[in-house]
Amino acid sequence: MTDDTNEVGRRGFLVRGAGAVTGGALLGTLAGPVPRAAAAPRRRPGEKVVFRDDFAAIAGWERRGVIMSRSLPWESSLLQDPCLVYGEGGGPLFKMWYGSLHAVGYATSDDGVHWTKAAEPVLTPTLPSESNALNQPSVVHRDGRWHMTYFGVAGDGNGQIHYATADDPAGPWEKHGVVLTSTMPWEDRWIYNSSLMYDATARLWKMWYTAGKIASAGGEPEYICYATAATPAGPWTKCPGNPVIRPMNDGGWVSLGVGGPNVRILRDGEYETRIVGWQADYPSRGGRLTSRDGVTWRLDRTALDLDLGVAGGPEDRMIYRQFVVEHEGREYLYYNVKNHLPEWTETIQLAVRSDRLQIIDPAKWCMTQDWQVPNGASFEVCDGYAVSLGNAPDGHGQTLQGNVRIDALDHTVSASVTPVSEGVPDRDNVLLARFTDRDSYYYAGIASWGNEYAIGLMADGVNTRLAGAGHASDVRPGEARRLRFALNGSRLDLYDGDRLVVSAVDPTLIPATGFVGLHTTTNTGRAKFANVSVTARVDRRT
């Protein structure tokens, strides 16, 4: 944490006049000399490595950028929720339907990159039940006929799933009205994001859809549900176990809500769905889940596989609904995003699966900027380092929030940390541990609170320095520190190499399970993190 020469430090808790104790007052009380060198504890019997990241190249989504944006008079600034049929029904190889707030458009392509739009929408509001909105198509080609479910909102705000059919993918489409509506209070009269499928083995139509609203996030979805029918016109029978996927409520990337299902059956018979997760009111990010039956899905934070794009780019606010097709032996991912333009603008993007990319592993880390509505990714991988870019909003830090759960109270998180910034406050970099949400964790690192080394506590949003030693100016840019933050019960020890440099005792956070993280505490700070590992005492879980 920076000292009181900066008005705002980590998450802005040192704003003057807000009742927070200034860094200078704490430094006057707690600062002391650097402790004498002490031998660092080595891994003991019963401990094992439970997490590691050397920031090497990984398999992931290679972003190809915008493939479709507003270009037709009828389109709004929002191009939403692409749905595709690949290699079926004759004509162009790729067929795409997309929403644009009050209509559904249609586009085709032979290579998946260059698209030709139909000049007019293929579906527009004509029914009272879709007078306020019409979008989110899901299309299936079956026995020479095209079947579409879509979202419509009535004048009274009731959101429901509708059904239409056509002999040609470009229409005309015949509407058959509402086929699925709310029947439970928790559904909030808001049934949408349908994913339609015909299961030829079971001879059954299946639909995954979202229900409920995150009220604070403008009505984004809260749950994913499931229903079946003998025909797509219904009647549809909702799964008695609904919702089949719920948010995690754990402070992670899918804590507040989950939505945007797009389900397919893989070659081995396993079901796969893409999902959208909401961490708080914002942002949203993309993930992937699998299931053996389409009903029981395992969701954890490691399901993240499409994080925000870099700040200033076209994917720096929200990742929305994603749809995967296989083309020439590779997976093509189509999805819509909210970008950095002042107007609320959504475009459709393409990413292609690659075996080797220099990217932050989204299964291991989620990029955040504290509580700020996101302004894009603040880290990139370069030559085996995770590099903080110094591009966060004013007064907000840059964080890699761990996605791998540490099921042990006692553990040690280690990393090589090299500050790059010339300014002393910007050299403030720490390791996070016992992280349970964005308001609760311990941290330890360099150039923090004006000290060379410091240990601190964030508890229910209140930031407290627990111990510190030395002067932040002794942290030199370009000088690597091999930090190890060891937590054993209420004892907290920070080592630099083999030297014990600062210790504290604090009983506040005693979670049975938690996460780790990496944090450059200022918005303009730049640093390099490498060789991250976590060892845990697996014989102790309380």
Coordinates of C-alpha atoms in Angstrom, one line a residue:
M1 CA 0.0 0.0 0.0
T2 CA 1.3 3.4 -0.9
D3 CA 2.0 6.0 1.8
D4 CA 0.0 9.2 2.4
T5 CA 1.7 11.0 -0.5
N6 CA -0.9 9.4 -2.7
E7 CA -4.5 10.3 -2.1
V8 CA -5.8 6.9 -3.3
G9 CA -4.1 3.5 -2.7
R10 CA -5.4 0.0 -3.0
R11 CA -9.1 0.1 -4.0
G12 CA -9.2 3.8 -2.8
F13 CA -9.3 3.1 0.9
L14 CA -7.1 5.9 1.8
V15 CA -9.2 8.7 0.3
R16 CA -8.8 11.7 2.7
G17 CA -11.9 12.7 4.5
A18 CA -13.4 9.2 4.2
G19 CA -12.6 8.2 7.8
A20 CA -9.6 5.9 6.8
V21 CA -6.4 6.1 8.8
T22 CA -3.7 7.5 6.5
G23 CA -0.6 5.5 5.5
G24 CA 1.6 8.0 7.2
A25 CA -0.1 7.6 10.6
L26 CA 0.3 3.8 10.4
L27 CA 3.9 4.1 9.3
G28 CA 4.8 6.2 12.3
T29 CA 3.5 3.5 14.6
L30 CA 4.6 0.3 12.9
A31 CA 7.6 0.9 10.8
G32 CA 10.8 -0.7 12.0
P33 CA 14.2 -2.0 10.8
V34 CA 14.5 -4.9 8.5
P35 CA 14.7 -8.1 10.6
R36 CA 17.9 -10.1 10.6
A37 CA 18.2 -12.9 8.0
A38 CA 16.5 -16.1 9.0
A39 CA 16.2 -19.4 7.3
A40 CA 13.1 -19.9 5.3
P41 CA 11.0 -22.9 6.1
R42 CA 11.2 -25.6 3.5
R43 CA 8.3 -27.8 2.4
R44 CA 7.5 -30.2 5.2
P45 CA 6.0 -33.7 5.2
G46 CA 2.4 -33.5 4.4
E47 CA 2.8 -30.5 2.1
K48 CA 2.5 -30.6 -1.7
V49 CA 2.4 -28.2 -4.6
V50 CA -1.3 -27.5 -5.3
F51 CA -0.9 -24.7 -7.8
R52 CA 1.8 -23.6 -10.3
D53 CA 2.1 -21.2 -13.2
D54 CA 5.3 -20.4 -15.1
F55 CA 3.4 -18.3 -17.7
A56 CA 4.5 -20.5 -20.6
A57 CA 2.5 -20.7 -23.8
I58 CA -0.9 -22.5 -23.5
A59 CA -3.8 -23.6 -25.6
G60 CA -6.5 -21.0 -25.8
W61 CA -8.6 -18.7 -28.0
E62 CA -6.7 -16.6 -30.5
R63 CA -8.7 -13.4 -30.9
R64 CA -9.3 -12.4 -34.5
G65 CA -11.2 -9.2 -33.7
V66 CA -14.5 -7.7 -35.0
I67 CA -16.2 -9.6 -37.9
M68 CA -19.5 -7.8 -37.7
S69 CA -20.7 -4.4 -36.6
R70 CA -23.6 -2.1 -37.2
S71 CA -23.8 -1.3 -40.9
L72 CA -27.5 -1.5 -41.9
P73 CA -30.3 1.1 -41.3
W74 CA -32.4 -1.2 -39.2
E75 CA -29.6 -2.3 -36.9
S76 CA -29.2 -0.7 -33.5
S77 CA -25.7 -0.2 -32.0
L78 CA -26.1 -3.7 -30.4
L79 CA -25.3 -6.8 -32.5
Q80 CA -26.0 -9.6 -30.0
D81 CA -26.0 -13.3 -29.4
P82 CA -24.8 -15.0 -32.6
C83 CA -26.2 -18.4 -33.4
L84 CA -24.8 -20.5 -36.2
V85 CA -25.6 -23.6 -38.3
Y86 CA -22.6 -25.0 -40.1
G87 CA -22.6 -27.1 -43.2
E88 CA -26.3 -27.9 -43.3
G89 CA -29.2 -27.0 -45.5
G90 CA -27.2 -26.2 -48.7
G91 CA -25.9 -22.9 -49.7
P92 CA -23.1 -21.1 -47.8
L93 CA -21.1 -23.2 -45.3
F94 CA -21.7 -20.8 -42.4
K95 CA -25.2 -19.4 -41.6
M96 CA -25.6 -16.9 -38.7
W97 CA -28.6 -15.3 -37.0
Y98 CA -28.0 -12.5 -34.6
G99 CA -30.1 -10.1 -32.5
S100 CA -30.1 -6.4 -32.7
L101 CA -32.4 -5.4 -29.8
H102 CA -35.7 -5.3 -31.7
A103 CA -35.0 -7.6 -34.6
V104 CA -33.1 -10.7 -35.8
G105 CA -30.7 -10.5 -38.7
Y106 CA -29.2 -13.2 -41.0
A107 CA -25.7 -13.4 -42.5
T108 CA -23.7 -16.0 -44.5
S109 CA -20.1 -16.9 -45.1
D110 CA -18.0 -19.5 -46.8
D111 CA -14.9 -19.0 -44.7
G112 CA -16.3 -17.9 -41.3
V113 CA -14.4 -14.6 -41.5
H114 CA -16.0 -12.6 -44.3
W115 CA -19.7 -12.2 -43.9
T116 CA -22.6 -11.1 -46.1
K117 CA -25.6 -9.7 -44.3
A118 CA -29.2 -9.9 -45.5
A119 CA -30.3 -6.3 -46.2
E120 CA -33.5 -6.6 -44.1
P121 CA -34.1 -8.4 -40.8
V122 CA -35.7 -11.9 -41.0
L123 CA -37.8 -11.3 -37.8
T124 CA -39.3 -8.2 -36.4
P125 CA -41.9 -7.5 -33.7
T126 CA -45.5 -8.2 -34.8
L127 CA -47.0 -9.8 -31.6
P128 CA -47.9 -8.1 -28.3
S129 CA -45.6 -10.5 -26.5
E130 CA -42.5 -9.1 -28.4
S131 CA -43.4 -5.5 -28.6
N132 CA -40.6 -4.2 -26.3
A133 CA -37.8 -6.4 -27.6
L134 CA -37.1 -9.3 -30.0
N135 CA -33.6 -10.9 -30.2
Q136 CA -31.5 -13.9 -29.0
P137 CA -32.2 -16.5 -31.8
S138 CA -31.4 -20.2 -31.5
V139 CA -31.8 -22.1 -34.7
V140 CA -31.9 -25.9 -35.5
H141 CA -32.1 -27.5 -39.0
R142 CA -34.2 -30.6 -38.8
D143 CA -35.8 -32.7 -41.7
G144 CA -35.4 -29.9 -44.2
R145 CA -37.1 -27.3 -42.0
W146 CA -35.6 -24.5 -39.9
H147 CA -36.7 -24.1 -36.3
M148 CA -36.0 -20.9 -34.2
T149 CA -36.6 -20.1 -30.6
Y150 CA -36.1 -16.4 -29.7
F151 CA -36.6 -13.9 -26.9
G152 CA -39.5 -11.5 -26.8
V153 CA -40.5 -8.9 -24.2
A154 CA -44.1 -7.7 -23.9
G155 CA -45.2 -4.2 -23.1
D156 CA -45.6 -5.1 -19.4
G157 CA -42.0 -6.3 -19.2
N158 CA -42.8 -10.0 -19.3
G159 CA -39.8 -11.8 -21.1
Q160 CA -40.7 -15.1 -22.7
I161 CA -39.4 -17.6 -25.3
H162 CA -41.1 -17.7 -28.7
Y163 CA -40.9 -20.2 -31.6
A164 CA -40.9 -19.8 -35.4
T165 CA -40.3 -22.0 -38.4
A166 CA -39.2 -21.5 -42.0
D167 CA -38.5 -23.5 -45.2
D168 CA -35.5 -21.3 -46.0
P169 CA -32.9 -20.0 -43.5
A170 CA -33.5 -16.4 -44.8
G171 CA -37.2 -16.7 -44.2
P172 CA -40.0 -16.0 -44.4
W173 CA -40.4 -17.2 -40.8
E174 CA -43.8 -18.2 -39.5
K175 CA -44.3 -17.3 -35.9
H176 CA -46.0 -19.7 -33.5
G177 CA -46.0 -17.5 -30.4
V178 CA -44.8 -18.0 -26.8
V179 CA -43.7 -21.6 -26.0
L180 CA -42.1 -21.0 -22.6
T181 CA -43.0 -18.6 -19.8
S182 CA -42.4 -18.0 -16.1
T183 CA -44.1 -20.2 -13.6
M184 CA -42.0 -19.6 -10.5
P185 CA -41.4 -16.4 -8.5
W186 CA -37.6 -16.7 -8.8
E187 CA -37.9 -16.7 -12.6
D188 CA -38.8 -13.0 -12.3
R189 CA -41.0 -13.1 -15.4
W190 CA -37.8 -13.2 -17.4
I191 CA -37.2 -16.4 -19.5
Y192 CA -34.7 -16.0 -22.2
N193 CA -31.2 -17.0 -23.7
S194 CA -32.7 -20.2 -25.2
S195 CA -30.4 -22.9 -26.7
L196 CA -32.5 -25.3 -28.8
M197 CA -31.4 -28.8 -29.7
Y198 CA -32.9 -32.0 -31.2
D199 CA -31.5 -35.1 -29.6
A200 CA -31.9 -37.8 -32.3
T201 CA -30.8 -40.6 -29.9
A202 CA -33.5 -39.7 -27.4
R203 CA -35.9 -38.5 -30.0
L204 CA -36.5 -35.5 -27.9
W205 CA -36.3 -31.7 -28.3
K206 CA -34.2 -30.1 -25.6
M207 CA -33.8 -26.5 -24.5
W208 CA -31.5 -24.7 -22.1
Y209 CA -32.5 -21.2 -21.1
T210 CA -31.9 -18.5 -18.5
A211 CA -34.3 -17.3 -15.8
G212 CA -34.3 -14.6 -13.2
K213 CA -32.7 -11.2 -13.2
I214 CA -29.7 -9.7 -11.5
A215 CA -31.5 -6.5 -10.6
S216 CA -28.4 -4.5 -10.0
A217 CA -26.9 -5.4 -13.4
G218 CA -29.8 -4.2 -15.6
G219 CA -31.7 -7.5 -15.8
E220 CA -28.8 -9.8 -16.8
P221 CA -29.5 -13.5 -16.2
E222 CA -29.2 -15.2 -12.8
Y223 CA -29.8 -18.9 -13.5
I224 CA -29.6 -21.5 -16.3
C225 CA -32.5 -23.9 -16.6
Y226 CA -33.5 -26.9 -18.8
A227 CA -36.7 -28.2 -20.4
T228 CA -37.8 -30.9 -22.9
A229 CA -40.6 -31.4 -25.4
A230 CA -41.8 -33.9 -28.0
T231 CA -42.0 -31.1 -30.6
P232 CA -40.4 -27.6 -30.5
A233 CA -43.9 -26.0 -30.5
G234 CA -44.4 -27.6 -27.0
P235 CA -45.7 -28.2 -24.5
W236 CA -42.3 -27.9 -22.8
T237 CA -41.7 -29.6 -19.5
K238 CA -39.3 -27.8 -17.2
C239 CA -36.8 -29.9 -15.3
P240 CA -37.9 -30.3 -11.7
G241 CA -34.4 -29.7 -10.6
N242 CA -34.2 -26.2 -12.1
P243 CA -32.1 -24.2 -12.1
V244 CA -29.5 -26.7 -13.3
I245 CA -26.7 -24.1 -13.1
R246 CA -26.5 -21.5 -10.3
P247 CA -24.0 -18.6 -9.7
M248 CA -21.3 -19.4 -7.2
N249 CA -21.6 -16.4 -4.8
D250 CA -17.9 -16.7 -4.0
G251 CA -16.6 -13.3 -5.3
G252 CA -15.2 -14.9 -8.4
W253 CA -16.0 -14.3 -12.1
V254 CA -19.3 -16.1 -12.0
S255 CA -20.4 -15.0 -8.5
L256 CA -23.5 -13.0 -9.1
G257 CA -25.1 -14.6 -12.2
V258 CA -24.7 -17.2 -14.9
G259 CA -26.3 -17.2 -18.4
G260 CA -25.9 -17.4 -22.1
P261 CA -26.0 -21.2 -22.6
N262 CA -25.2 -22.6 -26.0
V263 CA -25.2 -26.4 -25.8
R264 CA -23.8 -29.0 -28.2
I265 CA -23.0 -32.7 -28.0
L266 CA -19.4 -33.6 -28.6
R267 CA -18.2 -36.7 -30.5
D268 CA -17.9 -38.8 -27.3
G269 CA -21.5 -38.0 -26.3
E270 CA -20.6 -35.5 -23.7
Y271 CA -22.6 -32.2 -23.5
E272 CA -20.7 -28.9 -23.7
T273 CA -22.2 -25.5 -23.0
R274 CA -20.7 -22.1 -23.2
I275 CA -21.7 -19.8 -20.4
V276 CA -21.5 -16.1 -19.4
G277 CA -20.6 -15.3 -15.8
W278 CA -21.1 -12.0 -13.9
Q279 CA -18.6 -11.2 -11.1
A280 CA -20.7 -8.4 -9.6
D281 CA -22.8 -5.9 -11.5
Y282 CA -20.1 -6.0 -14.1
P283 CA -18.1 -7.4 -15.8
S284 CA -19.1 -10.6 -17.7
R285 CA -16.7 -13.2 -19.1
G286 CA -17.0 -16.5 -21.0
G287 CA -16.6 -20.0 -19.8
R288 CA -17.1 -23.7 -20.7
L289 CA -18.8 -26.5 -18.8
T290 CA -19.4 -30.1 -19.6
S291 CA -22.0 -32.7 -18.5
R292 CA -22.7 -36.4 -19.2
D293 CA -26.5 -35.9 -19.3
G294 CA -27.1 -32.2 -20.0
V295 CA -28.7 -31.8 -16.6
T296 CA -25.9 -32.1 -14.1
W297 CA -23.1 -29.6 -14.7
R298 CA -20.0 -28.9 -12.6
L299 CA -19.3 -25.2 -12.3
D300 CA -16.1 -23.8 -10.6
R301 CA -13.9 -20.8 -11.3
T302 CA -11.5 -22.8 -13.5
A303 CA -14.2 -23.0 -16.1
L304 CA -13.3 -19.5 -17.3
D305 CA -11.7 -19.6 -20.7
L306 CA -12.4 -16.2 -22.3
D307 CA -11.4 -13.2 -20.2
L308 CA -11.6 -9.5 -21.1
G309 CA -9.4 -8.1 -23.9
V310 CA -6.8 -5.5 -23.3
A311 CA -7.8 -2.0 -22.3
G312 CA -8.6 0.2 -25.2
G313 CA -9.5 -2.7 -27.5
P314 CA -12.9 -3.8 -28.7
E315 CA -13.4 -6.4 -25.9
D316 CA -12.5 -4.4 -22.9
R317 CA -15.9 -4.1 -21.1
M318 CA -18.1 -7.3 -21.4
I319 CA -17.8 -10.7 -23.0
Y320 CA -21.3 -11.9 -23.8
R321 CA -22.8 -15.0 -25.4
Q322 CA -20.5 -17.4 -27.3
F323 CA -21.2 -20.0 -30.0
V324 CA -18.7 -22.7 -31.2
V325 CA -18.5 -24.5 -34.6
E326 CA -15.7 -26.7 -36.0
H327 CA -14.3 -25.7 -39.4
E328 CA -11.4 -27.4 -41.1
G329 CA -10.3 -29.2 -37.9
R330 CA -10.3 -26.1 -35.7
E331 CA -12.9 -24.6 -33.4
Y332 CA -14.2 -21.2 -34.3
L333 CA -15.8 -19.1 -31.5
Y334 CA -18.3 -16.4 -32.3
Y335 CA -19.4 -14.0 -29.5
N336 CA -20.6 -10.5 -28.9
V337 CA -18.9 -7.9 -26.7
K338 CA -19.3 -4.5 -25.3
N339 CA -16.4 -2.3 -26.3
H340 CA -14.7 0.9 -25.1
L341 CA -16.7 3.3 -27.2
P342 CA -18.7 6.0 -25.3
E343 CA -21.9 4.8 -26.8
W344 CA -23.1 1.4 -25.6
T345 CA -21.9 -0.6 -28.6
E346 CA -21.8 -4.4 -29.1
T347 CA -20.0 -6.1 -32.0
I348 CA -19.6 -9.7 -33.0
Q349 CA -16.1 -11.1 -32.7
L350 CA -14.2 -14.3 -33.8
A351 CA -11.6 -16.3 -31.9
V352 CA -10.0 -19.5 -33.2
R353 CA -8.6 -22.2 -30.9
S354 CA -4.8 -22.4 -30.9
D355 CA -2.5 -24.9 -29.3
R356 CA 0.1 -22.3 -28.3
L357 CA -0.6 -18.8 -27.2
Q358 CA 1.2 -16.3 -24.9
I359 CA -1.8 -15.4 -22.8
I360 CA -2.8 -15.3 -19.1
D361 CA -4.3 -18.8 -18.4
P362 CA -8.0 -18.0 -17.7
A363 CA -8.4 -21.3 -15.9
K364 CA -5.9 -20.1 -13.4
W365 CA -6.4 -16.3 -13.2
C366 CA -9.2 -13.8 -13.7
M367 CA -8.0 -10.2 -14.5
T368 CA -9.7 -7.5 -12.4
Q369 CA -9.2 -3.9 -11.5
D370 CA -10.7 -3.9 -8.1
W371 CA -14.4 -2.8 -8.0
Q372 CA -14.1 -0.6 -11.1
V373 CA -16.5 -1.2 -14.0
P374 CA -13.9 -2.9 -16.2
N375 CA -11.7 -1.1 -18.6
G376 CA -10.0 -4.1 -20.1
A377 CA -7.3 -6.6 -19.2
S378 CA -4.4 -5.2 -17.1
F379 CA -1.9 -8.1 -17.6
E380 CA -0.2 -9.8 -20.5
V381 CA 2.3 -12.7 -20.8
C382 CA 5.8 -12.0 -22.2
D383 CA 8.8 -14.3 -22.1
G384 CA 7.6 -16.3 -19.1
Y385 CA 6.3 -13.3 -17.1
A386 CA 2.9 -12.0 -16.3
V387 CA 3.4 -8.3 -16.8
S388 CA 1.1 -5.7 -15.3
L389 CA 0.5 -3.0 -17.9
G390 CA -0.2 0.1 -15.9
N391 CA -3.4 0.7 -17.6
A392 CA -6.1 0.5 -14.9
P393 CA -8.5 3.4 -14.1
D394 CA -7.3 6.1 -11.7
G395 CA -7.3 4.9 -8.1
H396 CA -7.6 1.2 -9.0
G397 CA -5.1 -1.6 -8.8
Q398 CA -4.3 -4.4 -11.3
T399 CA -5.1 -7.9 -10.0
L400 CA -4.7 -11.5 -11.1
Q401 CA -7.4 -13.1 -9.0
G402 CA -6.8 -16.8 -8.6
N403 CA -9.3 -19.3 -10.0
V404 CA -7.8 -22.5 -8.5
R405 CA -9.2 -23.2 -5.1
I406 CA -6.7 -23.8 -2.3
D407 CA -8.4 -26.3 0.1
A408 CA -6.1 -25.6 3.0
L409 CA -5.9 -23.0 5.7
D410 CA -2.1 -23.2 5.9
H411 CA -0.2 -22.6 2.7
T412 CA 2.6 -20.7 1.1
V413 CA 2.4 -18.6 -2.1
S414 CA 5.7 -17.9 -3.8
A415 CA 6.6 -15.8 -6.9
S416 CA 9.4 -13.8 -8.4
V417 CA 8.4 -10.2 -8.4
T418 CA 10.3 -7.5 -10.4
P419 CA 9.1 -3.9 -10.3
V420 CA 9.5 -2.1 -13.6
S421 CA 8.2 1.4 -12.7
E422 CA 10.5 4.2 -11.9
G423 CA 8.2 5.9 -9.4
V424 CA 8.5 4.5 -5.9
P425 CA 4.7 4.3 -5.3
D426 CA 4.3 2.3 -8.5
R427 CA 6.7 -0.3 -7.2
D428 CA 4.0 -1.5 -4.8
N429 CA 3.4 -5.2 -5.6
V430 CA 2.0 -7.9 -3.4
L431 CA 1.0 -11.5 -3.2
L432 CA -2.6 -12.3 -2.1
A433 CA -3.6 -15.3 0.0
R434 CA -6.7 -16.6 1.8
F435 CA -8.7 -14.6 -0.8
T436 CA -12.4 -15.4 -0.4
D437 CA -13.8 -12.3 -2.1
R438 CA -12.7 -8.9 -3.3
D439 CA -13.2 -7.6 0.2
S440 CA -11.3 -10.2 2.2
Y441 CA -7.7 -11.4 1.9
Y442 CA -4.2 -11.1 3.3
Y443 CA -1.4 -9.6 1.3
A444 CA 2.3 -9.3 1.6
G445 CA 4.9 -7.8 -0.7
I446 CA 7.3 -5.0 -1.6
A447 CA 7.1 -1.1 -1.6
S448 CA 3.8 -1.4 0.3
W449 CA 2.6 1.2 2.8
G450 CA 5.9 3.1 2.2
N451 CA 7.9 0.1 3.5
E452 CA 10.4 -2.1 1.7
Y453 CA 8.3 -5.1 2.9
A454 CA 4.8 -5.2 4.4
I455 CA 2.0 -7.5 5.4
G456 CA -1.6 -6.3 5.3
L457 CA -5.2 -7.4 5.8
M458 CA -8.3 -6.5 3.8
A459 CA -11.4 -7.5 5.8
D460 CA -14.9 -6.5 4.8
G461 CA -13.5 -3.7 2.7
V462 CA -11.3 -2.2 5.4
N463 CA -7.6 -2.2 4.6
T464 CA -5.1 -2.5 7.5
R465 CA -1.3 -2.7 7.6
L466 CA -0.3 -5.5 10.0
A467 CA 3.5 -5.1 9.8
G468 CA 6.2 -3.4 7.8
A469 CA 10.0 -3.0 7.6
G470 CA 12.4 -0.9 5.7
H471 CA 11.8 1.9 3.2
A472 CA 10.0 1.6 -0.1
S473 CA 12.8 3.5 -1.9
D474 CA 15.1 0.5 -1.2
V475 CA 13.0 -1.5 -3.8
R476 CA 14.8 -0.9 -7.1
P477 CA 13.2 -1.2 -10.5
G478 CA 14.5 -4.2 -12.4
E479 CA 15.6 -6.0 -9.3
A480 CA 13.8 -9.4 -8.9
R481 CA 12.6 -10.4 -5.4
R482 CA 11.8 -14.1 -4.8
L483 CA 8.9 -13.6 -2.3
R484 CA 7.3 -16.3 -0.2
F485 CA 4.2 -15.5 1.8
A486 CA 3.7 -18.3 4.4
L487 CA 0.4 -18.6 6.4
N488 CA 0.3 -20.9 9.3
G489 CA -2.8 -20.4 11.5
S490 CA -2.7 -16.8 12.6
R491 CA 1.0 -16.4 11.9
L492 CA 2.0 -14.7 8.7
D493 CA 5.6 -14.6 7.4
L494 CA 7.1 -12.9 4.4
Y495 CA 10.4 -14.2 3.0
D496 CA 12.7 -12.6 0.4
G497 CA 14.7 -15.6 -0.8
D498 CA 15.9 -17.3 2.4
R499 CA 15.4 -14.3 4.6
L500 CA 12.5 -13.8 6.9
V501 CA 11.9 -10.1 6.4
V502 CA 8.6 -9.3 8.2
S503 CA 6.1 -11.2 10.3
A504 CA 2.7 -10.6 11.8
V505 CA 0.1 -12.4 13.9
D506 CA -3.6 -11.9 13.0
P507 CA -6.6 -14.2 13.6
T508 CA -9.1 -12.4 11.4
L509 CA -9.3 -14.6 8.3
I510 CA -9.4 -18.4 9.0
P511 CA -11.2 -19.8 5.9
A512 CA -11.2 -23.5 5.2
T513 CA -10.8 -22.7 1.5
G514 CA -9.6 -19.7 -0.5
F515 CA -7.7 -18.4 -3.4
V516 CA -4.4 -16.6 -4.1
G517 CA -3.6 -13.7 -6.3
L518 CA -1.0 -11.2 -7.7
H519 CA -1.5 -7.5 -7.3
T520 CA 0.1 -4.3 -8.6
T521 CA -1.6 -1.9 -6.3
T522 CA -1.5 1.3 -8.3
N523 CA -3.2 1.9 -11.6
T524 CA 0.0 3.0 -13.3
G525 CA 2.4 0.5 -11.8
R526 CA 4.2 -2.0 -14.0
A527 CA 5.8 -5.2 -12.8
K528 CA 6.8 -8.7 -13.8
F529 CA 5.6 -11.8 -12.0
A530 CA 7.1 -15.2 -12.6
N531 CA 7.3 -18.8 -11.3
V532 CA 4.2 -18.7 -9.1
S533 CA 3.6 -21.7 -6.9
V534 CA 1.5 -22.6 -3.9
T535 CA 2.3 -25.3 -1.4
A536 CA -0.2 -26.4 1.1
R537 CA -0.5 -28.5 4.2
V538 CA -3.0 -30.9 2.9
D539 CA -3.4 -32.7 6.2
R540 CA -4.9 -29.6 7.8
R541 CA -8.2 -28.1 6.4
T542 CA -9.6 -26.3 9.4

